[in-house]
Short mmCIF file of C-alpha atoms in Angstrom, two decimals:
data_model
loop_
_atom_site.label_atom_id
_atom_site.label_comp_id
_atom_site.label_asym_id
_atom_site.label_seq_id
_atom_site.Cartn_x
_atom_site.Cartn_y
_atom_site.Cartn_z
CA MET M 1 21.25 48.60 -17.42
CA ASP M 2 17.93 48.77 -19.27
CA ARG M 3 14.80 47.41 -17.81
CA ASP M 4 14.75 44.50 -20.34
CA ALA M 5 18.06 43.20 -19.04
CA LYS M 6 16.82 43.07 -15.46
CA VAL M 7 16.11 39.33 -14.90
CA PRO M 8 13.96 38.16 -12.13
CA VAL M 9 16.13 37.54 -8.94
CA LEU M 10 15.50 35.21 -6.05
CA VAL M 11 17.27 36.37 -2.79
CA THR M 12 17.75 33.55 -0.28
CA GLY M 13 17.95 34.69 3.28
CA GLY M 14 16.22 38.04 2.06
CA ALA M 15 14.53 38.47 5.39
CA GLY M 16 17.93 38.60 7.17
CA TYR M 17 20.33 41.44 7.67
CA ILE M 18 22.30 41.66 4.54
CA GLY M 19 19.84 39.93 2.39
CA SER M 20 17.14 42.45 3.19
CA HIS M 21 19.31 45.38 2.15
CA ALA M 22 20.14 43.63 -1.03
CA VAL M 23 16.33 43.25 -1.82
CA LEU M 24 15.98 46.94 -1.22
CA ALA M 25 18.93 47.70 -3.38
CA LEU M 26 17.39 45.43 -6.37
CA ARG M 27 13.75 46.73 -5.80
CA ASP M 28 14.92 50.36 -5.72
CA ALA M 29 16.75 49.77 -9.04
CA GLY M 30 13.66 48.17 -10.78
CA TRP M 31 14.55 44.55 -10.65
CA PRO M 32 11.78 41.99 -10.17
CA VAL M 33 12.63 40.27 -6.75
CA ALA M 34 11.42 37.49 -4.67
CA VAL M 35 12.74 36.24 -1.17
CA VAL M 36 13.00 32.67 0.21
CA ASP M 37 13.83 32.44 4.05
CA ASN M 38 12.93 30.09 6.76
CA LEU M 39 12.93 33.08 9.26
CA SER M 40 15.00 31.09 11.70
CA THR M 41 17.12 34.45 12.07
CA GLY M 42 15.25 36.71 9.58
CA PHE M 43 12.03 38.70 10.07
CA ALA M 44 9.16 39.03 7.59
CA PHE M 45 8.88 42.83 8.43
CA ALA M 46 12.30 43.27 6.76
CA VAL M 47 10.85 42.26 3.44
CA PRO M 48 8.73 45.02 1.56
CA GLU M 49 5.10 44.10 1.32
CA ASP M 50 5.26 44.25 -2.57
CA VAL M 51 8.12 41.61 -2.60
CA PRO M 52 6.98 37.95 -2.77
CA LEU M 53 8.30 36.14 0.46
CA TYR M 54 8.40 32.31 0.44
CA GLU M 55 8.82 30.92 3.84
CA GLY M 56 10.84 27.74 3.61
CA ASP M 57 14.19 26.11 3.34
CA ILE M 58 16.78 26.57 0.57
CA ALA M 59 17.21 22.75 0.54
CA ASP M 60 13.60 22.15 -0.31
CA ALA M 61 13.72 21.13 -3.97
CA VAL M 62 10.16 21.13 -4.47
CA LEU M 63 9.65 24.63 -3.14
CA LEU M 64 12.53 25.98 -5.15
CA GLU M 65 11.06 24.46 -8.41
CA GLN M 66 7.72 26.29 -7.42
CA ILE M 67 9.41 29.47 -6.94
CA PHE M 68 11.43 29.19 -10.13
CA LEU M 69 8.21 28.72 -12.21
CA GLU M 70 6.13 31.33 -10.44
CA GLN M 71 8.85 33.94 -10.68
CA GLY M 72 10.68 33.15 -13.68
CA THR M 73 13.84 33.24 -11.67
CA LYS M 74 17.17 33.74 -13.74
CA ALA M 75 19.35 34.90 -10.99
CA ILE M 76 20.08 33.96 -7.37
CA MET M 77 21.60 35.95 -4.56
CA HIS M 78 22.36 33.42 -1.86
CA PHE M 79 22.64 35.05 1.62
CA ALA M 80 20.99 32.17 3.69
CA GLY M 81 23.40 30.63 6.19
CA SER M 82 24.97 30.72 9.62
CA ILE M 83 27.59 33.24 10.34
CA VAL M 84 28.87 33.27 14.05
CA VAL M 85 32.41 32.21 14.20
CA PRO M 86 32.75 30.83 17.70
CA GLU M 87 29.46 28.95 17.21
CA SER M 88 30.94 27.28 14.16
CA VAL M 89 33.69 26.00 16.38
CA GLU M 90 31.31 24.54 18.94
CA ASN M 91 28.94 23.13 16.16
CA PRO M 92 30.89 22.47 13.11
CA LEU M 93 28.60 19.71 11.84
CA GLY M 94 25.73 22.15 12.09
CA TYR M 95 27.61 24.70 10.09
CA TYR M 96 28.60 22.37 7.43
CA GLU M 97 24.86 21.18 7.05
CA ASN M 98 23.45 24.69 6.94
CA ASN M 99 26.33 26.53 4.84
CA THR M 100 27.63 23.61 2.76
CA VAL M 101 25.06 20.91 2.26
CA LYS M 102 22.21 23.12 1.89
CA SER M 103 24.15 25.37 -0.61
CA ARG M 104 24.80 22.17 -2.61
CA ALA M 105 21.11 21.51 -2.79
CA LEU M 106 20.24 25.08 -3.91
CA ILE M 107 22.95 25.04 -6.60
CA GLU M 108 21.73 21.78 -7.83
CA ALA M 109 18.01 23.14 -7.91
CA ALA M 110 19.32 26.22 -9.83
CA VAL M 111 21.11 24.03 -12.43
CA ARG M 112 17.75 22.05 -12.90
CA GLY M 113 15.75 25.35 -13.12
CA GLY M 114 17.90 26.91 -15.64
CA VAL M 115 19.17 29.77 -13.55
CA ASP M 116 21.73 31.69 -15.44
CA HIS M 117 23.66 33.75 -12.72
CA PHE M 118 24.51 33.04 -9.17
CA ILE M 119 25.89 35.44 -6.51
CA PHE M 120 27.23 34.00 -3.34
CA SER M 121 27.67 35.68 0.04
CA SER M 122 31.18 34.65 1.07
CA THR M 123 33.49 35.81 3.56
CA ALA M 124 37.01 37.02 4.50
CA ALA M 125 37.11 34.06 6.98
CA THR M 126 38.17 31.97 3.96
CA TYR M 127 41.56 33.64 4.40
CA GLY M 128 41.96 32.54 7.89
CA THR M 129 44.98 34.40 9.49
CA PRO M 130 46.71 36.02 6.37
CA GLU M 131 50.38 36.60 6.79
CA THR M 132 50.11 39.97 5.04
CA SER M 133 47.59 42.74 5.17
CA PRO M 134 45.76 44.08 3.44
CA VAL M 135 44.32 40.77 1.91
CA SER M 136 43.85 40.30 -1.78
CA GLU M 137 41.84 37.51 -3.39
CA ASP M 138 44.95 35.78 -4.37
CA THR M 139 45.87 35.47 -0.62
CA PRO M 140 46.24 31.74 0.28
CA LYS M 141 42.81 30.38 1.54
CA GLN M 142 43.53 28.78 4.97
CA PRO M 143 40.49 29.05 7.26
CA ILE M 144 40.96 28.60 10.88
CA ASN M 145 37.32 28.00 11.70
CA PRO M 146 34.44 25.71 10.33
CA TYR M 147 32.60 28.88 9.28
CA GLY M 148 35.35 29.95 6.89
CA TRP M 149 35.75 26.37 5.64
CA SER M 150 31.90 26.03 4.99
CA LYS M 151 31.93 29.08 2.73
CA LEU M 152 35.14 28.17 1.10
CA MET M 153 33.67 24.80 0.09
CA THR M 154 30.65 26.51 -1.35
CA GLU M 155 32.79 28.71 -3.54
CA GLN M 156 34.61 25.60 -4.73
CA MET M 157 31.24 23.92 -5.59
CA LEU M 158 30.13 26.89 -7.53
CA SER M 159 33.22 27.09 -9.48
CA ASP M 160 33.02 23.46 -10.33
CA ALA M 161 29.29 23.54 -11.09
CA SER M 162 29.38 26.67 -13.27
CA ALA M 163 32.10 25.16 -15.32
CA ALA M 164 30.17 21.87 -15.85
CA HIS M 165 26.65 23.34 -16.32
CA GLY M 166 27.14 26.66 -18.09
CA PHE M 167 25.95 29.36 -15.51
CA ASN M 168 28.18 31.99 -14.13
CA HIS M 169 28.74 33.13 -10.63
CA CYS M 170 30.27 35.63 -8.40
CA ALA M 171 31.62 35.07 -4.91
CA LEU M 172 31.76 38.27 -2.86
CA ARG M 173 34.14 37.86 0.19
CA TYR M 174 32.75 40.30 2.86
CA PHE M 175 34.82 41.84 5.48
CA ASN M 176 32.89 43.29 8.59
CA VAL M 177 29.49 44.32 7.61
CA ALA M 178 27.88 47.08 9.79
CA GLY M 179 25.24 49.79 9.55
CA ALA M 180 21.71 49.94 8.36
CA ASP M 181 19.58 51.39 5.53
CA PRO M 182 20.05 55.14 5.69
CA GLN M 183 16.23 55.51 5.22
CA GLY M 184 15.49 53.42 8.17
CA ARG M 185 13.69 50.49 6.19
CA THR M 186 15.75 47.69 7.55
CA GLY M 187 18.90 46.92 9.67
CA GLN M 188 20.37 44.29 11.74
CA SER M 189 17.52 42.63 13.78
CA THR M 190 18.87 39.52 15.17
CA ALA M 191 18.70 38.97 18.92
CA GLY M 192 21.92 38.10 20.40
CA ALA M 193 23.95 39.47 17.45
CA THR M 194 27.81 39.18 17.87
CA HIS M 195 28.78 42.11 15.53
CA LEU M 196 30.71 44.68 17.37
CA ILE M 197 29.02 47.74 16.08
CA LYS M 198 25.49 46.18 16.75
CA VAL M 199 26.55 45.13 20.21
CA ALA M 200 27.91 48.59 21.03
CA CYS M 201 24.72 50.33 19.63
CA GLU M 202 22.72 47.93 21.93
CA ALA M 203 24.89 48.96 24.82
CA ALA M 204 24.55 52.75 24.01
CA THR M 205 20.67 52.49 23.80
CA GLY M 206 20.38 50.54 27.19
CA LYS M 207 19.76 47.14 25.84
CA ARG M 208 23.03 45.79 27.17
CA ASP M 209 25.06 46.73 30.29
CA GLY M 210 28.29 46.82 28.27
CA VAL M 211 30.52 45.30 25.58
CA SER M 212 33.08 42.61 25.89
CA VAL M 213 36.45 43.07 24.17
CA PHE M 214 37.67 39.66 23.14
CA GLY M 215 41.43 39.54 23.07
CA THR M 216 43.76 42.55 24.12
CA ASP M 217 47.05 40.87 23.21
CA TYR M 218 46.91 40.60 19.58
CA ASP M 219 49.81 41.94 17.40
CA THR M 220 48.10 45.23 16.56
CA PRO M 221 48.72 48.80 17.60
CA ASP M 222 46.53 48.63 20.77
CA GLY M 223 46.28 44.84 21.20
CA THR M 224 42.62 44.43 20.05
CA GLY M 225 41.43 42.87 16.83
CA VAL M 226 41.66 45.04 13.63
CA ARG M 227 38.74 44.78 11.21
CA ASP M 228 37.58 46.43 7.87
CA TYR M 229 34.14 47.63 8.50
CA ILE M 230 31.79 48.13 5.39
CA HIS M 231 28.47 49.75 5.37
CA VAL M 232 25.77 47.30 4.49
CA SER M 233 24.12 49.50 1.85
CA ASP M 234 27.45 49.82 -0.05
CA LEU M 235 27.66 45.99 0.18
CA ALA M 236 24.23 45.72 -1.22
CA ALA M 237 24.98 48.06 -4.09
CA ALA M 238 28.04 45.93 -4.89
CA HIS M 239 25.82 42.82 -5.21
CA VAL M 240 23.61 44.62 -7.90
CA LEU M 241 26.73 45.89 -9.75
CA ALA M 242 27.98 42.36 -9.83
CA LEU M 243 24.80 40.99 -11.05
CA GLU M 244 24.93 43.49 -13.95
CA ALA M 245 28.41 42.35 -14.70
CA LEU M 246 27.41 38.62 -14.83
CA ILE M 247 24.54 39.48 -17.11
CA GLU M 248 26.82 41.67 -19.38
CA GLN M 249 29.57 38.85 -19.64
CA PRO M 250 27.78 35.60 -19.21
CA ASP M 251 31.07 33.56 -19.93
CA ARG M 252 32.90 35.24 -17.01
CA SER M 253 32.76 34.31 -13.29
CA LEU M 254 34.12 36.60 -10.53
CA THR M 255 35.59 36.49 -6.97
CA MET M 256 36.08 39.81 -5.26
CA ASN M 257 36.65 41.23 -1.83
CA CYS M 258 34.12 43.62 -0.25
CA GLY M 259 35.73 46.07 2.07
CA TYR M 260 37.14 49.72 2.10
CA GLY M 261 40.67 48.76 2.75
CA ARG M 262 40.99 50.55 6.03
CA GLY M 263 41.08 48.81 9.44
CA PHE M 264 39.87 49.99 12.87
CA SER M 265 40.54 48.23 16.16
CA VAL M 266 37.93 47.28 18.61
CA LEU M 267 38.96 50.10 20.91
CA GLU M 268 38.84 52.41 18.11
CA VAL M 269 35.31 51.39 17.09
CA LEU M 270 34.09 51.81 20.77
CA ASP M 271 35.61 55.19 20.96
CA ALA M 272 33.72 56.17 17.86
CA VAL M 273 30.50 54.81 19.35
CA ASP M 274 31.00 56.86 22.39
CA ARG M 275 31.69 59.92 20.34
CA VAL M 276 28.67 59.53 18.23
CA THR M 277 26.31 58.64 21.15
CA ASN M 278 27.85 60.93 23.71
CA VAL M 279 27.57 57.91 26.04
CA THR M 280 30.40 56.18 27.61
CA ILE M 281 29.92 52.30 27.20
CA GLU M 282 31.41 49.94 29.72
CA ARG M 283 34.14 47.79 28.18
CA ARG M 284 34.94 44.37 29.73
CA MET M 285 38.32 42.92 28.69
CA GLU M 286 37.93 39.22 28.04
CA PRO M 287 40.15 36.43 26.56
CA ARG M 288 40.40 35.90 22.83
CA ARG M 289 37.46 33.96 21.18
CA ALA M 290 38.30 30.72 19.30
CA GLY M 291 38.68 31.15 15.69
CA ASP M 292 39.41 35.00 15.68
CA PRO M 293 42.34 36.36 13.71
CA GLY M 294 44.07 39.40 14.90
CA GLU M 295 43.68 41.50 11.76
CA LEU M 296 41.50 41.42 8.57
CA VAL M 297 41.56 44.25 6.11
CA SER M 298 40.71 43.99 2.57
CA ASP M 299 42.51 44.96 -0.51
CA PRO M 300 39.68 46.21 -2.67
CA SER M 301 41.61 46.95 -5.85
CA ARG M 302 39.91 44.15 -7.80
CA ILE M 303 36.16 45.06 -7.07
CA ARG M 304 37.11 48.78 -7.83
CA ALA M 305 38.73 47.88 -11.17
CA THR M 306 35.94 45.32 -12.04
CA LEU M 307 32.81 47.12 -11.12
CA PRO M 308 31.72 50.90 -11.19
CA TRP M 309 31.50 50.58 -7.32
CA LYS M 310 31.64 53.93 -5.58
CA PRO M 311 30.88 53.48 -1.91
CA GLN M 312 28.61 56.19 -0.55
CA TYR M 313 29.08 55.49 3.17
CA ALA M 314 32.73 54.74 3.77
CA ASP M 315 32.91 56.59 7.05
CA LEU M 316 32.94 54.88 10.47
CA ASP M 317 30.85 57.59 12.18
CA GLN M 318 28.27 57.38 9.50
CA ILE M 319 28.06 53.69 9.76
CA ILE M 320 27.50 53.94 13.45
CA THR M 321 25.12 56.69 13.22
CA HIS M 322 22.94 54.52 10.77
CA ALA M 323 23.26 51.40 13.07
CA LEU M 324 22.11 53.60 16.07
CA GLN M 325 19.18 54.95 14.11
CA TRP M 326 18.01 51.37 13.28
CA GLU M 327 18.58 50.41 16.89
CA ARG M 328 16.38 52.98 18.09
CA LYS M 329 13.66 52.18 15.39
CA LEU M 330 13.80 48.42 16.18
CA ALA M 331 12.96 49.19 19.81
CA GLU M 332 9.63 50.91 18.44
CA ILE M 333 8.91 47.93 16.15
CA ARG M 334 9.26 45.38 19.09
CA ARG M 335 7.06 47.64 21.22
CA GLU M 336 4.46 47.64 18.64
CA ALA M 337 4.56 43.97 17.87
#
């Protein structure tokens, strides 16, 4: 895409894990980009110094109006939100507030501000426990936890609002995101993260004394949960390509799965971490967590047919290697802080 077509993009949650990788992908490709983040789970150090960072809430209409005016925002990539499934079961109203109510406020501000394109960070949790695997976009949406419902409601709001107000949108349903920027510029930095590869890398570097395996009685080959792990930099690249697609066809909106179409069980992932690190991580077998399906693997046919998306890091050992490199760098960052 030529430089003239690269409109200014606002990334919500751009100081967080996935958002910060999207910021790098946009910046590396020459897009004008700014970030809004309340830094509740994000980190200012994850945003490049030459990218404007507005510290504040996505439901703050006055702040958003200011950003749109100062930056000339024409597209939004919306990552801000809460993402821990068991936490959503314990605190459903908090999740509906943070993920649904605040997204509604953001969409309203975007309509008022004349934003033309909106890309939404959705989730495979919208499918609940699908009866078939792999999962296509047409699989029935039956979330089994408030997190999944909060995201599905936002998808519906976007669909209705774009039809009424003339912007187009793309909902990208992520499977399990892992890894870190191959150049070591950002990664998953959240304390107390629950993502398996992050947790396992923390254990491998001595930050934890082991890894809990939640559920060993699923209807899967080894009884542990099976997930489709996608490298965060491949996911960020998909966002940039999706934005190009929205700009090229402004009368079209999109909903696409983001995954590789290959599942790994919890035990297979832990075996891979042991292999990559040459460390044997202690495994603790625990009961299932509330709201966890046994298997979630994507059918990525639609995204591959729609976008010129060619994943660069679709290898479990490489995903773990990049996550591990970031874990070690993060320890240095925190020592220096």
